[in-house]
Coordinates of C-alpha atoms in Angstrom, one line a residue:
X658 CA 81.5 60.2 50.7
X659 CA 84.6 59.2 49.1
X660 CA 84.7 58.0 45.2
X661 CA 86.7 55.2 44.4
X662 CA 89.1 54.2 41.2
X663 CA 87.8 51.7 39.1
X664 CA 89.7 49.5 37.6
X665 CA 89.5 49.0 33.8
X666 CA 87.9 46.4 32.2
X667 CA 90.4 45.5 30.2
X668 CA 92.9 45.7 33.1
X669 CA 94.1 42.0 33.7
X670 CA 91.9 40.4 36.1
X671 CA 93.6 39.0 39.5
X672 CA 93.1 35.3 39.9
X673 CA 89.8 34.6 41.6
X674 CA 90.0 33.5 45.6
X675 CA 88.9 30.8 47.4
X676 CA 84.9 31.7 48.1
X677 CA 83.5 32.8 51.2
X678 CA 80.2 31.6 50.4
X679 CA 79.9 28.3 48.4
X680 CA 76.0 26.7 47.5
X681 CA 75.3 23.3 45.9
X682 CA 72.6 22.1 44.5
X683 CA 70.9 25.1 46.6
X684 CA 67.0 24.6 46.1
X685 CA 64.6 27.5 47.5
X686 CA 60.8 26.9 47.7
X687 CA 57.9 29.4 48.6
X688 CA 54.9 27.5 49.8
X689 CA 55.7 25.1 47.4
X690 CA 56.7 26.5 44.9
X691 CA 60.2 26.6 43.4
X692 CA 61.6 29.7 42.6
X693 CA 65.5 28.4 42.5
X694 CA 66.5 25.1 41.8
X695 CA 69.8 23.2 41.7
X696 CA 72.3 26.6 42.2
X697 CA 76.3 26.2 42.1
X698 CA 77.9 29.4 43.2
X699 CA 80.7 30.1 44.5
X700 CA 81.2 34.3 46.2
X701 CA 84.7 34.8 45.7
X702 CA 86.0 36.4 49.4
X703 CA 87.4 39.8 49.6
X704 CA 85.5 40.9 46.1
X705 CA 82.1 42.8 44.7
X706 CA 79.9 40.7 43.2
X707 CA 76.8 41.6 41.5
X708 CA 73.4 39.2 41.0
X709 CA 71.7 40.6 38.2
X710 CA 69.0 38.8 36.0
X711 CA 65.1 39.9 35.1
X712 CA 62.3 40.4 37.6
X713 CA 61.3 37.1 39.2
X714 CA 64.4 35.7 38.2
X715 CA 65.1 34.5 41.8
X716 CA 67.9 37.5 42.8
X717 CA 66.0 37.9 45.7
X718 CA 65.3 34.7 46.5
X719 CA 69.5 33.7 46.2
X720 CA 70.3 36.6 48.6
X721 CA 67.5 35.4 51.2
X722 CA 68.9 31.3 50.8
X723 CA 72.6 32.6 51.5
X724 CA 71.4 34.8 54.4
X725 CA 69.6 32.0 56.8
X726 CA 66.2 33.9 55.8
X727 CA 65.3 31.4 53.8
X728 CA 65.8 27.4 54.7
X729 CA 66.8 25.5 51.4
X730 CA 64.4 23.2 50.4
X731 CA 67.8 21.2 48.8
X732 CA 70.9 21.0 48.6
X733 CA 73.8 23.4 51.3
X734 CA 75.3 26.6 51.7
X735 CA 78.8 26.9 53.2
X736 CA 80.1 30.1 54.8
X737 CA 84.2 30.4 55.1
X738 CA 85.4 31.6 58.5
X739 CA 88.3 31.4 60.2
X740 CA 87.8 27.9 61.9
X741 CA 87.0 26.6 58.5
X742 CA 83.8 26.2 56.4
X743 CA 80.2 25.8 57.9
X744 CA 76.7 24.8 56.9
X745 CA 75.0 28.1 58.0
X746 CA 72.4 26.6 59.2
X747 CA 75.0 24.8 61.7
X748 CA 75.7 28.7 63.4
X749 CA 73.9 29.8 66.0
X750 CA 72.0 33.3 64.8
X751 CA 74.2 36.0 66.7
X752 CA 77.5 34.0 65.6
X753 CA 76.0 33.9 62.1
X754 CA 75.3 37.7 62.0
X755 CA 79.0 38.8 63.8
X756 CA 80.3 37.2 59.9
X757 CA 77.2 38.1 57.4
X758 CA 75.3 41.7 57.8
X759 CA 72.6 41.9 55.2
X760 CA 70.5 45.2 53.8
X761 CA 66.6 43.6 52.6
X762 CA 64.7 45.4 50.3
X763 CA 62.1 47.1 52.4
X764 CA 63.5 46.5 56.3
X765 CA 60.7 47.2 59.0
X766 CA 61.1 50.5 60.9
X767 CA 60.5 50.5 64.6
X768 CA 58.2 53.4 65.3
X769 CA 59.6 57.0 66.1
X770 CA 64.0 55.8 66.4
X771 CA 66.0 58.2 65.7
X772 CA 69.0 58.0 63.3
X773 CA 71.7 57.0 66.0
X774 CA 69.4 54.9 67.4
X775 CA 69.1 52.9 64.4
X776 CA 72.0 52.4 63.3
X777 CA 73.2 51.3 66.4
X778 CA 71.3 48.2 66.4
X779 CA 73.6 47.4 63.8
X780 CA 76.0 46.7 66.9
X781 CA 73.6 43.6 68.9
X782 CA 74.8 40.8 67.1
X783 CA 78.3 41.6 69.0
X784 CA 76.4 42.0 72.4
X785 CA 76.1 39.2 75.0
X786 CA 74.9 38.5 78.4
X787 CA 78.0 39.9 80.0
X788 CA 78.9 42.4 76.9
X789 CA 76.6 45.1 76.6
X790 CA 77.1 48.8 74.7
X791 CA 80.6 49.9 75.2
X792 CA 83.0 52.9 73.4
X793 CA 83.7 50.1 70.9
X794 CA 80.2 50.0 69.8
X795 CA 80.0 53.9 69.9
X796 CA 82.7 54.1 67.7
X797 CA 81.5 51.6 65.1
X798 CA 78.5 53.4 64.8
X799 CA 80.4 56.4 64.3
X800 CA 82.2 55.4 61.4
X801 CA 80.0 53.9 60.0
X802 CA 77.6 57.5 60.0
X803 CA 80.5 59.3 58.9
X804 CA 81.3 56.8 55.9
X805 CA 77.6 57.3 54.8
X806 CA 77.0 60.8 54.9
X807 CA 74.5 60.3 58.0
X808 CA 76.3 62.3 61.0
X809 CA 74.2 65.5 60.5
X810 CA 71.1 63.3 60.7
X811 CA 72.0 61.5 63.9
X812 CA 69.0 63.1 66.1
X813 CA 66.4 63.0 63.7
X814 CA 63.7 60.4 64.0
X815 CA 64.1 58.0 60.6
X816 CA 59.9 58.3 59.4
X817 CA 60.9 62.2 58.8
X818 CA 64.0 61.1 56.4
X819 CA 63.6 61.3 52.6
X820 CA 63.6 57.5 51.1
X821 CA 67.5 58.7 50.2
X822 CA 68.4 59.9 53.4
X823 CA 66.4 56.4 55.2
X824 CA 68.5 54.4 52.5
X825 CA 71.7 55.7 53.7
X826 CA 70.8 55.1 57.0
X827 CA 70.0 51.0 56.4
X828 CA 73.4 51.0 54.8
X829 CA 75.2 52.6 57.3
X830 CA 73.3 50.3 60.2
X831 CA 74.9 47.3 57.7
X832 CA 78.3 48.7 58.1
X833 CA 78.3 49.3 61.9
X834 CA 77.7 45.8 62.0
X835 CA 81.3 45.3 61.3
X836 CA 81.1 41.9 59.0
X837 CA 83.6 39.8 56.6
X838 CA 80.6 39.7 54.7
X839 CA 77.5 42.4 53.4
X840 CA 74.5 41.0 51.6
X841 CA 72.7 44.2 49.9
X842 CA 69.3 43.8 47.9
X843 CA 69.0 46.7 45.6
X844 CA 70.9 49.1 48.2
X845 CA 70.0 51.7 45.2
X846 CA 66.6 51.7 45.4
X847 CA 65.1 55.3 46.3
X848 CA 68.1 56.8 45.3
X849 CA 68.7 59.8 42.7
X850 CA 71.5 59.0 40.1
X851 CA 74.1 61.1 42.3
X852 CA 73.2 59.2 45.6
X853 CA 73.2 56.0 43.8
X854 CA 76.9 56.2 42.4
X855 CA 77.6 58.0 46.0
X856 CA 76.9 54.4 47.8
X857 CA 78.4 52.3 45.1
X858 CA 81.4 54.2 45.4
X859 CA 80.9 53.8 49.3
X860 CA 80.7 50.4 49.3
X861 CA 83.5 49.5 46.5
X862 CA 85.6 51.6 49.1
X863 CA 84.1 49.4 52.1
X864 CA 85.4 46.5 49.9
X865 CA 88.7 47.9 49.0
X866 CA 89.5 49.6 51.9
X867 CA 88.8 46.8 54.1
X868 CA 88.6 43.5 52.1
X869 CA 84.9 43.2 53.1
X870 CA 82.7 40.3 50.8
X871 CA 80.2 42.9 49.0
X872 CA 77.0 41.0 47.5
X873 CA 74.2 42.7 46.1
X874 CA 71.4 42.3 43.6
X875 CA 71.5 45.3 41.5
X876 CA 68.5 46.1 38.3
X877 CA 71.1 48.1 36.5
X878 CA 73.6 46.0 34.3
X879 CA 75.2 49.4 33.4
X880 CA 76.2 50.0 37.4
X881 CA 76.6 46.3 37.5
X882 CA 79.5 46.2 35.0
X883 CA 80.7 49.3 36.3
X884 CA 81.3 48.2 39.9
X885 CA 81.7 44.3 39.8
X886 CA 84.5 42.4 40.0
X887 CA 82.2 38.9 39.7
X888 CA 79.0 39.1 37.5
X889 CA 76.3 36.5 38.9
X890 CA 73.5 36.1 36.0
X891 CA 70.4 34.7 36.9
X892 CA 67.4 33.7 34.9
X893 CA 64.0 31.6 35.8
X894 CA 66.1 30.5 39.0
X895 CA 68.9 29.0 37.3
X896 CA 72.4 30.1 36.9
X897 CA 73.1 31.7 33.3
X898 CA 76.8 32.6 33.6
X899 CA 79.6 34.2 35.8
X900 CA 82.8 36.0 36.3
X901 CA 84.0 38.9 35.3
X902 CA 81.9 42.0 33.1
X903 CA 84.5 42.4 30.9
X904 CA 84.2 38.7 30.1
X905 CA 81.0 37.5 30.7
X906 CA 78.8 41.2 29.5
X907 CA 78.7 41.0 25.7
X908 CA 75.2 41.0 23.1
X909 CA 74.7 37.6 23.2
X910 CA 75.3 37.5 27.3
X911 CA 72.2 40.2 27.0
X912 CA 69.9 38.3 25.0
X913 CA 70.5 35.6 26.6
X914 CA 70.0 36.6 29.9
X915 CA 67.0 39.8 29.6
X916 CA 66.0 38.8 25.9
X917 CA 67.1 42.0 24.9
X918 CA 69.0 42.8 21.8
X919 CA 72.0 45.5 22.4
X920 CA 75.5 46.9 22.0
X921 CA 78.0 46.7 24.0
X922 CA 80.9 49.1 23.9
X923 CA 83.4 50.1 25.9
X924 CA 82.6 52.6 28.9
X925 CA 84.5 56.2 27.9
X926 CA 85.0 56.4 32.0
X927 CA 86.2 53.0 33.0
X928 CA 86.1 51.0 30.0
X929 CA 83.6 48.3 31.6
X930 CA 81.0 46.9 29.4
X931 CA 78.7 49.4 28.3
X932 CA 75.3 48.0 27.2
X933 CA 72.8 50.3 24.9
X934 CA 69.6 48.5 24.4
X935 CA 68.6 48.7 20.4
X936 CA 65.0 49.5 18.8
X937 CA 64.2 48.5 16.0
X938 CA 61.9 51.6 15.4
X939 CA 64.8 53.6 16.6
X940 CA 66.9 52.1 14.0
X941 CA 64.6 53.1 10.9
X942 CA 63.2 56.6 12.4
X943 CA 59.7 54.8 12.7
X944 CA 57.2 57.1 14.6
X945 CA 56.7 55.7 18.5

């Protein structure tokens, strides 16, 4: 995979775009029961933006409301395409998927695929009745293996993957799907620290490279400051804050949002936000 150049923090921050998703008021229920209530948020098109917050904090939740998985119990979410702005719920599924891929958390596996197989699935939402699989869709799903590492495991049926190697393969089923648009909820999870910086990197590039919409929910504020260019804070379901780590990630940004008391410095690599939690124990040499 390739690795990408950062920008600093402290590097001036282009003015933000127009969004390519925009909620208001966005409400999202589970049997009842609210989860997020009253959201505002604009995704700023052609940037990385990163949802973080505490668990059950509603990341999830948000990612599922802009996707169509989840109907809002109030309030709209608008999706910018090249005809102009649209409810989601207004697009028909394939139309909605040819503009917005998203990676879930745990995605169901169909029983004994293989690698190639997989990933080209990401390739149906741009099938119809009288366009079926064509060199166009072999080549998608080509670059989209290569860009993730997953070439060498083309043949190989998915259950016999490591949870790194299946990860990579999710993503790269994402990609292949060729969107303005990639939703991503934890795309780290199963990963080592090497593989985990190896598909940031990949999809920072995917962003810069292409000018793809990246949106993911990420647990790590570290990574979070690190690869964002919009911040998206999150607690109990409401909006905290947003824009940019190097102005939104400070000590009272932390407390405020995970009730955590820190410092922040500047990262020695990029010079993002750098958060190290504090302990009070630590602090005086108490025992643990």
């Amino acid at each position: 995979m390739t690795t990408t150049t950062l920008r600093p923090a402290n590097a001036p921050s282009p003015a933000t775009p127009a969004p390519a998703i925009r909620a208001r008021g966005l409400t999202l229920s589970y049997d009842g029961r609210t989860v997020v209530e009253g959201l505002d948020l604009d995704v700023p098109a052609g940037r990385v933006t990163v949802v973080v917050g505490p668990n059950g904090c509603g990341k999830s939740t948000v990612l599922r409301g802009l996707s169509r998985l989840l109907r809002p119990t109030r309030g709209k979410v608008h999706l910018a395409t090249s005809t102009g702005e649209h409810d989601v719920w207004s697009l028909r599924p394939k139309a909605f998927a040819r503009q917005v891929a998203l990676l879930p958390q745990s995605p169901p596996l169909p029983e004994g695929i293989t690698v190639v197989d997989l990933v080209g699935r990401g390739r149906h939402p741009h099938h119809t009745l009288t366009r079926r699989r064509s060199a166009a869709d072999d080549e998608a799903v080509a670059r989209a293996m290569h860009a993730t590492g997953t070439l060498d495991l083309a043949e190989r049926h998915v259950d016999e993957l490591s949870g790194g190697q299946r990860q990579r393969v999710w993503i790269a089923l994402t990609l292949a799907q060729e969107t303005d648009v990639v939703l991503l909820d934890e795309p780290t999870t199963y990963l080592d620290v090497a593989h985990q910086i190896d598909v940031l990197d990949l999809l920072r590039d995917l962003n810069r490279r292409n000018g793809t919409t990246v949106v993911m929910v990420l647990h790590d504020l570290n990574l979070a400051a690190r690869y964002a260019d919009h911040v998206v804070a999150l607690r109990d379901g409401r909006l905290v804050g947003c824009g940019a780590p190097g102005d939104l990630v400070d000590e009272e940004f932390v407390d405020r949002v995970f009730g955590l008391g820190s410092r922040v410095i500047a990262d020695p690599v990029t010079g993002s936000p750098l958060v190290v939690p504090t302990s009070t124990r630590l602090q005086t040499g108490a025992p643990s």
